[in-house]
Coordinates of C-alpha atoms and ligand atoms in Angstrom, one line a residue:
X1 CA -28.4 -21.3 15.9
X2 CA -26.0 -19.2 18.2
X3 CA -22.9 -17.9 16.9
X4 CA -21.5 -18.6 20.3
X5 CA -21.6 -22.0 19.9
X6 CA -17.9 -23.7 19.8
X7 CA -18.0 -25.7 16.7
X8 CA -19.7 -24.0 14.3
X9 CA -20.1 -26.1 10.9
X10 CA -18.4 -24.7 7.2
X11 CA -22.1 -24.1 6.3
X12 CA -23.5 -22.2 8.5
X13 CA -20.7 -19.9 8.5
X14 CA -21.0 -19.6 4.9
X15 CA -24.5 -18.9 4.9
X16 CA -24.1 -16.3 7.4
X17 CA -20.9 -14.9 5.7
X18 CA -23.6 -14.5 3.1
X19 CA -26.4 -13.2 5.0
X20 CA -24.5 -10.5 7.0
X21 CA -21.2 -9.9 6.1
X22 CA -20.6 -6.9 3.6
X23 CA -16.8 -7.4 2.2
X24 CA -14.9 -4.4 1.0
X25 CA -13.9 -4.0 -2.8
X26 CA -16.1 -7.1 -3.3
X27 CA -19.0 -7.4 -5.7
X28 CA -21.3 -8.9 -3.4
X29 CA -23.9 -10.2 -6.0
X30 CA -21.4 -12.5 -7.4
X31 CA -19.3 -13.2 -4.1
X32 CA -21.6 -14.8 -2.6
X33 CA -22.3 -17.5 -5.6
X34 CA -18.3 -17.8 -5.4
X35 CA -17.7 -20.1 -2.4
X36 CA -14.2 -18.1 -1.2
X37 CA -12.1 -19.8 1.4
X38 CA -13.1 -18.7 4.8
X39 CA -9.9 -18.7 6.5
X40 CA -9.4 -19.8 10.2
X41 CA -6.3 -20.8 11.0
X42 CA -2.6 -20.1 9.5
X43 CA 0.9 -21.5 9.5
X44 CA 4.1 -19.5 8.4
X45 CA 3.7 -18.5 4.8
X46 CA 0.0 -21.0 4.4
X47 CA -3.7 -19.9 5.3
X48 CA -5.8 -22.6 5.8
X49 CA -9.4 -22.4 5.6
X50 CA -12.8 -24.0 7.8
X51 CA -12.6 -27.1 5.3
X52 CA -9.1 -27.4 6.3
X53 CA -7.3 -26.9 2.9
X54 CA -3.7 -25.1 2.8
X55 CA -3.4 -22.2 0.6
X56 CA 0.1 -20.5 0.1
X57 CA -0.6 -16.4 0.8
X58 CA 1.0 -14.9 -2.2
X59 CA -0.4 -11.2 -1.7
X60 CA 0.8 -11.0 2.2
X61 CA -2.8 -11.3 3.4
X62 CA -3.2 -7.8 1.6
X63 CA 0.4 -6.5 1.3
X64 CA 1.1 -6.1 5.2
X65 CA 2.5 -9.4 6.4
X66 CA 6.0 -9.3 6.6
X67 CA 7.7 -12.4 8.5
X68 CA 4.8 -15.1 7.9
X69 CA 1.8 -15.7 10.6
X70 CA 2.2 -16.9 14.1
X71 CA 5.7 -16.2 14.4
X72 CA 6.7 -17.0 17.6
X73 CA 8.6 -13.5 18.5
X74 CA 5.6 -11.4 17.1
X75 CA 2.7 -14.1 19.2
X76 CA 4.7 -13.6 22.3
X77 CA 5.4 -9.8 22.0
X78 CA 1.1 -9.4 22.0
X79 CA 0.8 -11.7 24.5
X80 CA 3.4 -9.9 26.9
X81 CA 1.5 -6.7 26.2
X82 CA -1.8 -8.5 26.6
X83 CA -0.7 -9.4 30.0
X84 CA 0.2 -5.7 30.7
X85 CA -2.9 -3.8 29.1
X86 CA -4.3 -4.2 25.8
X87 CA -5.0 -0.7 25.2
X88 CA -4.9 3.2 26.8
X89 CA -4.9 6.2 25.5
X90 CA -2.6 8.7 23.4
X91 CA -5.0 12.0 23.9
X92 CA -2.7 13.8 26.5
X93 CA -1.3 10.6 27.8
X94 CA 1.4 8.1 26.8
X95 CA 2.3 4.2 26.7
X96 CA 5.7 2.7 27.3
X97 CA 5.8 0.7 24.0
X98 CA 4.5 3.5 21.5
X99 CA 7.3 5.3 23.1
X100 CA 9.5 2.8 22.4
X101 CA 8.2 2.3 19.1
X102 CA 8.7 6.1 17.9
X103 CA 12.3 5.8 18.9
X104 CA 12.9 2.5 16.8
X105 CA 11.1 3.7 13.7
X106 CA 12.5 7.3 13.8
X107 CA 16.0 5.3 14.2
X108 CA 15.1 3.9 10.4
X109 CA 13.3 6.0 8.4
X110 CA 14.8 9.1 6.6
X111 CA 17.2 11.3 9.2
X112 CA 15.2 14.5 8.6
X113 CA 12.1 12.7 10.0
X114 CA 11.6 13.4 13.9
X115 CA 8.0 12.9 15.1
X116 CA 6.0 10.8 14.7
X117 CA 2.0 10.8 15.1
X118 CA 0.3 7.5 15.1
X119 CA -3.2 6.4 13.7
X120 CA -4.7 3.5 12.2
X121 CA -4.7 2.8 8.8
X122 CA -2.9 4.1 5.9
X123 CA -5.7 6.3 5.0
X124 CA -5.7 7.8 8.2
X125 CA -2.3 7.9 8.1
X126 CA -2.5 9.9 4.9
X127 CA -5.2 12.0 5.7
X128 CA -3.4 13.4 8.9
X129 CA -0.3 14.0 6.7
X130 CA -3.1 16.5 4.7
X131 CA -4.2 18.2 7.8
X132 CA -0.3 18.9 8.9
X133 CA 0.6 20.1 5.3
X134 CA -2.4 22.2 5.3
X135 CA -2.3 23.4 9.3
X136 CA 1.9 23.7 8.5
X137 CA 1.6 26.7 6.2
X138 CA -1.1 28.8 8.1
X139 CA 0.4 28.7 11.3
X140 CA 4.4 28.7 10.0
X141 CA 6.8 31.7 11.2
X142 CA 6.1 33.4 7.4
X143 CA 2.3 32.3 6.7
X144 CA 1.0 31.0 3.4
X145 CA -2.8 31.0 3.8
X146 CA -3.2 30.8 0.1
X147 CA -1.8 27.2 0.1
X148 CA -4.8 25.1 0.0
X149 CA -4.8 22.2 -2.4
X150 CA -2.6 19.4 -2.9
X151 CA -0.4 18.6 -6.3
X152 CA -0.8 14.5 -6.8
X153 CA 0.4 11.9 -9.4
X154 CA -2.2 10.1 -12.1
X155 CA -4.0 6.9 -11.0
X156 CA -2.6 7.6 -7.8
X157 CA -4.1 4.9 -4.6
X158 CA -4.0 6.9 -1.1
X159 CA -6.7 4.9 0.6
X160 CA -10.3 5.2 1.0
X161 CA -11.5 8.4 3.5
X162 CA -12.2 11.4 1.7
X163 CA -9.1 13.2 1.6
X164 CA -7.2 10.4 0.7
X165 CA -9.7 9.8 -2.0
X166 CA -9.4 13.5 -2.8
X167 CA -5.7 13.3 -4.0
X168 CA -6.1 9.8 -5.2
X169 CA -6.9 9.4 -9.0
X170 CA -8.2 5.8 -9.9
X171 CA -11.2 6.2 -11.5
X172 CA -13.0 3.3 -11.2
X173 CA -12.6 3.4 -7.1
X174 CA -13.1 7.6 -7.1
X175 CA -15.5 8.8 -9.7
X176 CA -19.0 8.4 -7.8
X177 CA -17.2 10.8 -5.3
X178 CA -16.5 13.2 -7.5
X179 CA -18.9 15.9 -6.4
X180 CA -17.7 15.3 -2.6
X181 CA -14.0 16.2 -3.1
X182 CA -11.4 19.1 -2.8
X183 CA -10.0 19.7 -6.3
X184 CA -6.1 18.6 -6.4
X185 CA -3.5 19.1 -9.4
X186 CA -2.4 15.8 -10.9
X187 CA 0.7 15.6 -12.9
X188 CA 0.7 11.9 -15.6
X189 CA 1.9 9.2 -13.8
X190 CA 5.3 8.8 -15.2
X191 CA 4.2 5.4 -16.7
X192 CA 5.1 4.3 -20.5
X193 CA 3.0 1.1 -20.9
X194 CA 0.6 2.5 -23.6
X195 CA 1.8 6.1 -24.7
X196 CA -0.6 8.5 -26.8
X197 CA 0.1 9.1 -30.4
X198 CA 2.9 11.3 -31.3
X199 CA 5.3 9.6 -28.5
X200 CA 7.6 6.7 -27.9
X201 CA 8.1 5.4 -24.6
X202 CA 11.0 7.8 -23.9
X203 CA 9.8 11.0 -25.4
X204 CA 6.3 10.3 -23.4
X205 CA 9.1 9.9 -19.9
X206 CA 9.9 12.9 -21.1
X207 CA 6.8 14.5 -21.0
X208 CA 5.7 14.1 -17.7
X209 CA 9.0 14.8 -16.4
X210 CA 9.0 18.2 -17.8
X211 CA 4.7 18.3 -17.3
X212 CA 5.5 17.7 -13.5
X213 CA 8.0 20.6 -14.0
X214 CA 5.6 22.9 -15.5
X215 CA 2.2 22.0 -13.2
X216 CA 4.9 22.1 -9.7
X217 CA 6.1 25.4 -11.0
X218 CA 2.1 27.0 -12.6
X219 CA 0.7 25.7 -9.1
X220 CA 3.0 25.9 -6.2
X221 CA 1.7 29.2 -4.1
X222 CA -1.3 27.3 -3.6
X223 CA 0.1 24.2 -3.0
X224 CA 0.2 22.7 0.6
X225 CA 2.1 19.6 -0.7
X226 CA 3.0 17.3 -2.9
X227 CA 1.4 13.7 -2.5
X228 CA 3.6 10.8 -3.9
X229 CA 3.7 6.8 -3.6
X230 CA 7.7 6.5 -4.0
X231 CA 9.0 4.3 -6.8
X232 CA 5.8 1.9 -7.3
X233 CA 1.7 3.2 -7.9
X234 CA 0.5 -0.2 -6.6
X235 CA -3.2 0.4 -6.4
X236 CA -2.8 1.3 -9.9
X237 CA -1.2 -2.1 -10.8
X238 CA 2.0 -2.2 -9.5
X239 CA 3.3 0.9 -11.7
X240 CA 6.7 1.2 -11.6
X241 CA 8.6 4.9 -12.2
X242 CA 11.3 5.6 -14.2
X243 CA 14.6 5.8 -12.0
X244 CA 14.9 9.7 -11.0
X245 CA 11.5 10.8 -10.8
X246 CA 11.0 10.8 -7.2
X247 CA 14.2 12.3 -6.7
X248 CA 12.9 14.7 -9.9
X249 CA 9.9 15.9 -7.1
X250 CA 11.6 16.1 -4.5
X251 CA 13.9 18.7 -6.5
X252 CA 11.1 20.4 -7.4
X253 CA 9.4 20.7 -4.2
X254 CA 12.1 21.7 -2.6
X255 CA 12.6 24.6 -5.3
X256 CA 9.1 26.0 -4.2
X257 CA 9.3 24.9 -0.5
X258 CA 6.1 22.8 -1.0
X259 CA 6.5 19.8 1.8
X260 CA 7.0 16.7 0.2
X261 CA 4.3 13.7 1.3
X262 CA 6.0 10.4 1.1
X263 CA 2.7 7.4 0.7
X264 CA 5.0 4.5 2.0
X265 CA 2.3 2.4 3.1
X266 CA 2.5 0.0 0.5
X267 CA 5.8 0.3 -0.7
X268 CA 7.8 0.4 3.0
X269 CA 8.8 -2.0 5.3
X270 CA 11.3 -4.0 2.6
X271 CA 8.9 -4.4 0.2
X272 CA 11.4 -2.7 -3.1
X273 CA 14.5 -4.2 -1.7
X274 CA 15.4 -1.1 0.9
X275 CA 13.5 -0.6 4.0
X276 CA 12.0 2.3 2.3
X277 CA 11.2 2.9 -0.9
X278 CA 12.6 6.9 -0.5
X279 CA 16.1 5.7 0.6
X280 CA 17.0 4.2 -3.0
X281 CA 16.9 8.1 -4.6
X282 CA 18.4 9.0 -1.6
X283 CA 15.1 11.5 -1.4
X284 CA 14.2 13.0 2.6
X285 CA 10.3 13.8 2.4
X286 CA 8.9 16.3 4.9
X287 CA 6.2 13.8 6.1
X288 CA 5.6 10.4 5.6
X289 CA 3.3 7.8 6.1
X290 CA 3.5 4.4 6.9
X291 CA 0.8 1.4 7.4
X292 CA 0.3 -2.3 5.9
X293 CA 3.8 -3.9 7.0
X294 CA 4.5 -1.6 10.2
X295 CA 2.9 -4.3 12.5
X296 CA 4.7 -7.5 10.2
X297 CA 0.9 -7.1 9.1
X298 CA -0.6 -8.7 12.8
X299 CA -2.5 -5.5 14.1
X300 CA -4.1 -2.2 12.7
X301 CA -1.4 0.4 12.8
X302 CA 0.0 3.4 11.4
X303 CA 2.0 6.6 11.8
X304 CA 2.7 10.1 10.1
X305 CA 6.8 11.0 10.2
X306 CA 7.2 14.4 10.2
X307 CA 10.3 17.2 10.3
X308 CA 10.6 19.5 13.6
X309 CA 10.1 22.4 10.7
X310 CA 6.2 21.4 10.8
X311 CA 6.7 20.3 14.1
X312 CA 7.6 23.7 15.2
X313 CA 4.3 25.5 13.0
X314 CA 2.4 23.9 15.9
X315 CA 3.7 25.1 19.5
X316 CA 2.4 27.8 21.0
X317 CA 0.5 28.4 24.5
X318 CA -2.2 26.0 24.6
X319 CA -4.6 28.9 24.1
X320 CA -3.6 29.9 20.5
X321 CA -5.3 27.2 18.8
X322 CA -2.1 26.1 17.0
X323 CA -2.6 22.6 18.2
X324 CA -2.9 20.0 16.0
X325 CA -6.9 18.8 16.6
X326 CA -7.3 15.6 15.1
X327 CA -6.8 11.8 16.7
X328 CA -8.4 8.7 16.2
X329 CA -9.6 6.5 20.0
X330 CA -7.2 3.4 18.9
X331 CA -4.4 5.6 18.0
X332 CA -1.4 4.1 19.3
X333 CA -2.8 1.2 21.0
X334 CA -0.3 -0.6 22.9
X335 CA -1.0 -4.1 21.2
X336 CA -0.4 -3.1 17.9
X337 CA 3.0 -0.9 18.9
X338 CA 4.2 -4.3 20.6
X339 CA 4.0 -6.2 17.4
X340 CA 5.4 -3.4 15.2
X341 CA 8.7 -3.4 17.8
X342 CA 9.0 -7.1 17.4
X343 CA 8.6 -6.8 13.9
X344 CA 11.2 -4.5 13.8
X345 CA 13.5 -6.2 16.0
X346 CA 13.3 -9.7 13.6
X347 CA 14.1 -6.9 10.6
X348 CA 17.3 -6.5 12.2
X349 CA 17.9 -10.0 13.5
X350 CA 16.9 -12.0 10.3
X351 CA 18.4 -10.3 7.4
X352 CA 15.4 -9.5 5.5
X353 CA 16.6 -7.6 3.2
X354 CA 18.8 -10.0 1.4
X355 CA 16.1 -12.5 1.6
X356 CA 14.0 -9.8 -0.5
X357 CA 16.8 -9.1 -3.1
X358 CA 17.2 -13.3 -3.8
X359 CA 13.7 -13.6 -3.9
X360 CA 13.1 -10.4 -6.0
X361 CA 15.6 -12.3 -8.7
X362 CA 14.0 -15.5 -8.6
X363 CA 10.8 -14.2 -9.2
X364 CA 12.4 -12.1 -12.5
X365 CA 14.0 -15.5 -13.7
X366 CA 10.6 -17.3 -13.0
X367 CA 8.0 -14.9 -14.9
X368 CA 10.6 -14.7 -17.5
X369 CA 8.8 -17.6 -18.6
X370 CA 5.8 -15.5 -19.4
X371 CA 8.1 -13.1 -21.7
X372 CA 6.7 -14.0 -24.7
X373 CA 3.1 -15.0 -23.8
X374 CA 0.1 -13.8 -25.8
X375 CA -2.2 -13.3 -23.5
X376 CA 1.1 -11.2 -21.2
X377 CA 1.2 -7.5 -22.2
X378 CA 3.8 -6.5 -19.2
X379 CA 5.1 -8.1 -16.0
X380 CA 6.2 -5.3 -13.8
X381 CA 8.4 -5.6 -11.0
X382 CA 10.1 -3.7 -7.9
X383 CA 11.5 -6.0 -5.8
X384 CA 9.0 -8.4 -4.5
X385 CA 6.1 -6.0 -5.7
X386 CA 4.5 -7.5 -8.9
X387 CA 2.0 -6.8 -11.6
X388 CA 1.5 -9.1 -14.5
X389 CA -1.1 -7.4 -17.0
X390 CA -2.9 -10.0 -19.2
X391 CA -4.0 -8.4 -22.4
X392 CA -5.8 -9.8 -25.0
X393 CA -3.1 -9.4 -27.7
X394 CA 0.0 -8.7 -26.9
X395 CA 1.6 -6.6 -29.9
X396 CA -1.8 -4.0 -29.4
X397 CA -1.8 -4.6 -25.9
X398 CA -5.5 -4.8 -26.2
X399 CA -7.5 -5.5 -23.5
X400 CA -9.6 -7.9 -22.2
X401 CA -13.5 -6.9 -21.9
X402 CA -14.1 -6.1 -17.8
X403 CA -17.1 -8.6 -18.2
X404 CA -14.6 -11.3 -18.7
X405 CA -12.9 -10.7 -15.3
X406 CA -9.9 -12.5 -16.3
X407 CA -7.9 -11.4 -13.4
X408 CA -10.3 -12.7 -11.1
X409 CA -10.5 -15.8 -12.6
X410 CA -6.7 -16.3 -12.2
X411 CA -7.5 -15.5 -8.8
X412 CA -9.8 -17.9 -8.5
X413 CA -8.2 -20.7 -10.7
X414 CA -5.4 -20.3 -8.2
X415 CA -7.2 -20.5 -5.1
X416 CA -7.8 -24.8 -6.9
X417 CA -4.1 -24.8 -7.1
X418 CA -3.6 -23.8 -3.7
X419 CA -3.2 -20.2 -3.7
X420 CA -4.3 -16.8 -2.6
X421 CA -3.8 -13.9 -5.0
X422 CA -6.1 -10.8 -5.7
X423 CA -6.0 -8.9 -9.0
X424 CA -6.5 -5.2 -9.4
X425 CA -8.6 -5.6 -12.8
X426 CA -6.4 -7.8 -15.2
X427 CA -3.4 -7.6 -13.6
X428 CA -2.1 -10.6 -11.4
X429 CA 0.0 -8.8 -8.4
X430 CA 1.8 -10.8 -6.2
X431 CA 3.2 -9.7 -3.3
X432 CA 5.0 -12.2 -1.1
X433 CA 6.0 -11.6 2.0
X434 CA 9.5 -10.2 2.4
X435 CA 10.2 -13.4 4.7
X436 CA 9.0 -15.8 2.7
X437 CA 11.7 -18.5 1.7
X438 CA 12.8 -19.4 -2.0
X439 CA 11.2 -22.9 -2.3
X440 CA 7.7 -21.4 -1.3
X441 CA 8.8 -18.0 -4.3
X442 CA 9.2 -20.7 -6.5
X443 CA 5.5 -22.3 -5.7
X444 CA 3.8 -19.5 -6.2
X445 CA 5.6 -18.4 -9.1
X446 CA 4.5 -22.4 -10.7
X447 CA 1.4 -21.9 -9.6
X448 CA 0.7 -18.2 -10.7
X449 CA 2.0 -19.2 -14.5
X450 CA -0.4 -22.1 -14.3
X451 CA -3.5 -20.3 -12.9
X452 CA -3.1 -18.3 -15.9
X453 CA -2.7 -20.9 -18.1
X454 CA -5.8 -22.2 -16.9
X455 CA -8.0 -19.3 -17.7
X456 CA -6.5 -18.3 -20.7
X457 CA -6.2 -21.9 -22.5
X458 CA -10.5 -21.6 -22.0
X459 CA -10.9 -18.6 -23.3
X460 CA -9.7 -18.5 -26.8
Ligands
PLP1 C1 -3.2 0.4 0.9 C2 -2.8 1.8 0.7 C3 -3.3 2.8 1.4 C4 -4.5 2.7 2.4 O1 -4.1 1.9 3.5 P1 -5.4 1.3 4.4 O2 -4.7 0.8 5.6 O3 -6.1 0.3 3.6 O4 -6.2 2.5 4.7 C5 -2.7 4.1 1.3 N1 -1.7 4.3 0.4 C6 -1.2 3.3 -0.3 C7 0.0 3.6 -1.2 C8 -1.7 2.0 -0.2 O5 -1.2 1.0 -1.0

């Protein structure tokens, strides 16, 4: 059978999904028992999958779509660039629309924030911020060679390539690696939702306020930067920060000029109720990195900001070697830059924003209904980024054994009921899409509070 065959049956594609396809964060020995909808077609806020059923995407197909799929503006915009070239290169060469593309995103993000170097992916994105930290202070007017490792926050998510992995601290995804990475300085994740003996929640706040204080100040001539994901850890389950620790860091950094690394990939692009997450402490990183929603979540995208002060580090006569080497072949590619731009135009036009805020307090009155549940230890929330951690008793907040998989079974409990969600262990996130209208917030929060009913109502 030929895979270039029009019609292909629902079948055959799942037997070959099984037979050659090698999904990412996916434990393939069960997966492929688990029948998961193999999506074909979509409509606004609904996937729909080969058998035809609808299913409501209430994690933004991975946290990057932003307006809904197929939206007429965004289909057009890649067609009109399709019609002009699908893709050239950014190696000593430019395109109109990632031109045009730097100008409108340097229009919105933080003032200070000048240039802007695309890649692909928010690791990459990441990883180049790294290099520039790194490159920055050997090659800046007063060198700092000795600044070679980077200060990071606990349980922090920076994407999956080595550096990234490097100043990432989630144990389950990094530990195998452990012998492959740089060493970094973490400082606790500013997070009270079990706090070690001696504290309560705000004396353990506290803490890693003043710990940050202590490790920034023990560790900052060899410190190239400061990695951060402003306001919200997702990766780690939607871990929300006090108010005033970002701002907290940025204070500190800019005490012992160590460049400040802004992760907005998840967080950006409306997701916390302001375009970026950085703008609501009023905090101006030195770089910062953006992915997921950039392209309305339509194309593989994804840039670096930077300041013209590690700009500058790098100019020179091309024979110095100050250049900065690095550059991935699909950087910048023209498709992807024409989506972002219409992406960013229907920001502008549509009045996202306040669509966020009334759908960030409908979800908050919804999964107030879980307040008092047994099986609910916390429902976190920033905006329209959520985390609902199911414990196994609530007053201990004990939790479930990892065998159980309870979060996955929510997953797939709500995949019957008609949607898609994707735990991170057993926390329930959802993450609609900033877009996405009231009466379809309300669906997903109905069907979210029954998809855990369903699984815990079996288990006791
Ligand atoms: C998802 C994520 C990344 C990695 O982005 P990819 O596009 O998957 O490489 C990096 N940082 C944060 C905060 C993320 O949530």
């Amino acid at each position: 059978m030929s895979a270039f065959k029009s019609t292909v049956s629902a079948k055959q594609l799942r037997d070959w999904d099984n037979a050659h396809v090698w999904h990412p964060f996916t434990a393939m020995s069960a997966y492929v028992d688990e029948h998961a909808p193999i999506i074909a077609d979509a409509d606004g806020f609904d996937l729909i999958d080969v058998d035809g059923r609808k299913y409501l995407d209430g994690i933004s197909s991975l946290w990057c779509n932003v307006h809904g799929h197929r939206v007429p503006e965004i289909d057009d915009a890649v067609r009109a660039q399709l019609d002009r070239v699908s893709h050239s290169t950014m190696l000593g060469l430019s395109s109109e629309v990632s031109i045009r593309l730097a100008k409108a995103l340097v229009d919105i993000t933080p003032g200070n924030l000048t240039k802007m170097f695309f890649s692909d992916s928010g690791a990459t994105a990441v990883e180049v911020a790294l290099k520039l930290a790194y490159q920055y202070h050997q090659q800046k007017a007063a060198p700092e060679t000795a600044r070679n490792t980077f200060i990071s926050v606990g349980n922090a998510y920076h994407g999956d390539t080595l550096g990234s992995v490097s100043v990432g601290s989630m144990d389950v995804f990094h530990r195998t690696y452990s012998n492959l990475l740089f060493p970094t300085v973490a400082v606790p994740s500013p997070i009270a939702t079990r706090v070690p003996d001696g504290y309560d929640r705000d004396s353990w706040l506290r803490f890693c306020f003043d710990r940050a204080t202590e490790l920034v100040t023990e560790n900052h001539h060899r410190a190239a930067g400061f990695v951060i994901e402003p306001l919200v850890q997702g990766a780690a389950g939607i871990l929300v920060h006090p108010p005033g620790y970002l701002k907290h860091i940025r204070q500190l950094c800019t005490e012992f000029n160590i460049p400040l690394i802004a992760d907005e990939v998840a967080v950006g692009f409306g997701r916390t109720g302001t375009m970026f997450a950085c703008e609501q402490e009023s905090v101006l990183p030195d770089l910062m990195c953006v992915a997921k929603g950039i392209t309305g979540g339509y194309l593989p995208l994804a840039a670096t900001l930077a300041t013209n002060e590690i700009y500058e580090a790098f100019l020179g006569t091309p024979d110095a070697g100050r250049t900065f080497y690095h550059g991935h072949t699909y950087t910048g590619n023209p498709l992807g830059c024409a989506a972002a731009l219409a992406s960013l135009q229907r920001f502008q036009e549509n009045d996202l924003l306040d669509n966020v805020s009334a759908s960030a307090e409908l979800i908050t009155e919804q999964l107030g209904r879980l307040a008092n549940h047994p099986n609910v230890g916390e429902v976190r929330q920033k905006g329209i980024m959520i985390g609902i951690e199911l414990v196994r008793d609530r007053q201990a907040m004990e939790p479930f054994g990892a065998a159980l998989r309870v979060g996955h079974q929510v997953t797939v409990a709500a995949r019957r009921r008609g949607l898609i969600i994707r735990p991170l262990g057993d926390v329930v996130v959802l993450m609609p899409a900033p877009a996405m209208p009231l009466s379809l917030i309300q669906k997903m929060c109905d069907t979210t509070i029954a998809a855990v009913e369903d699984v815990v109502s079996q288990l006791e």
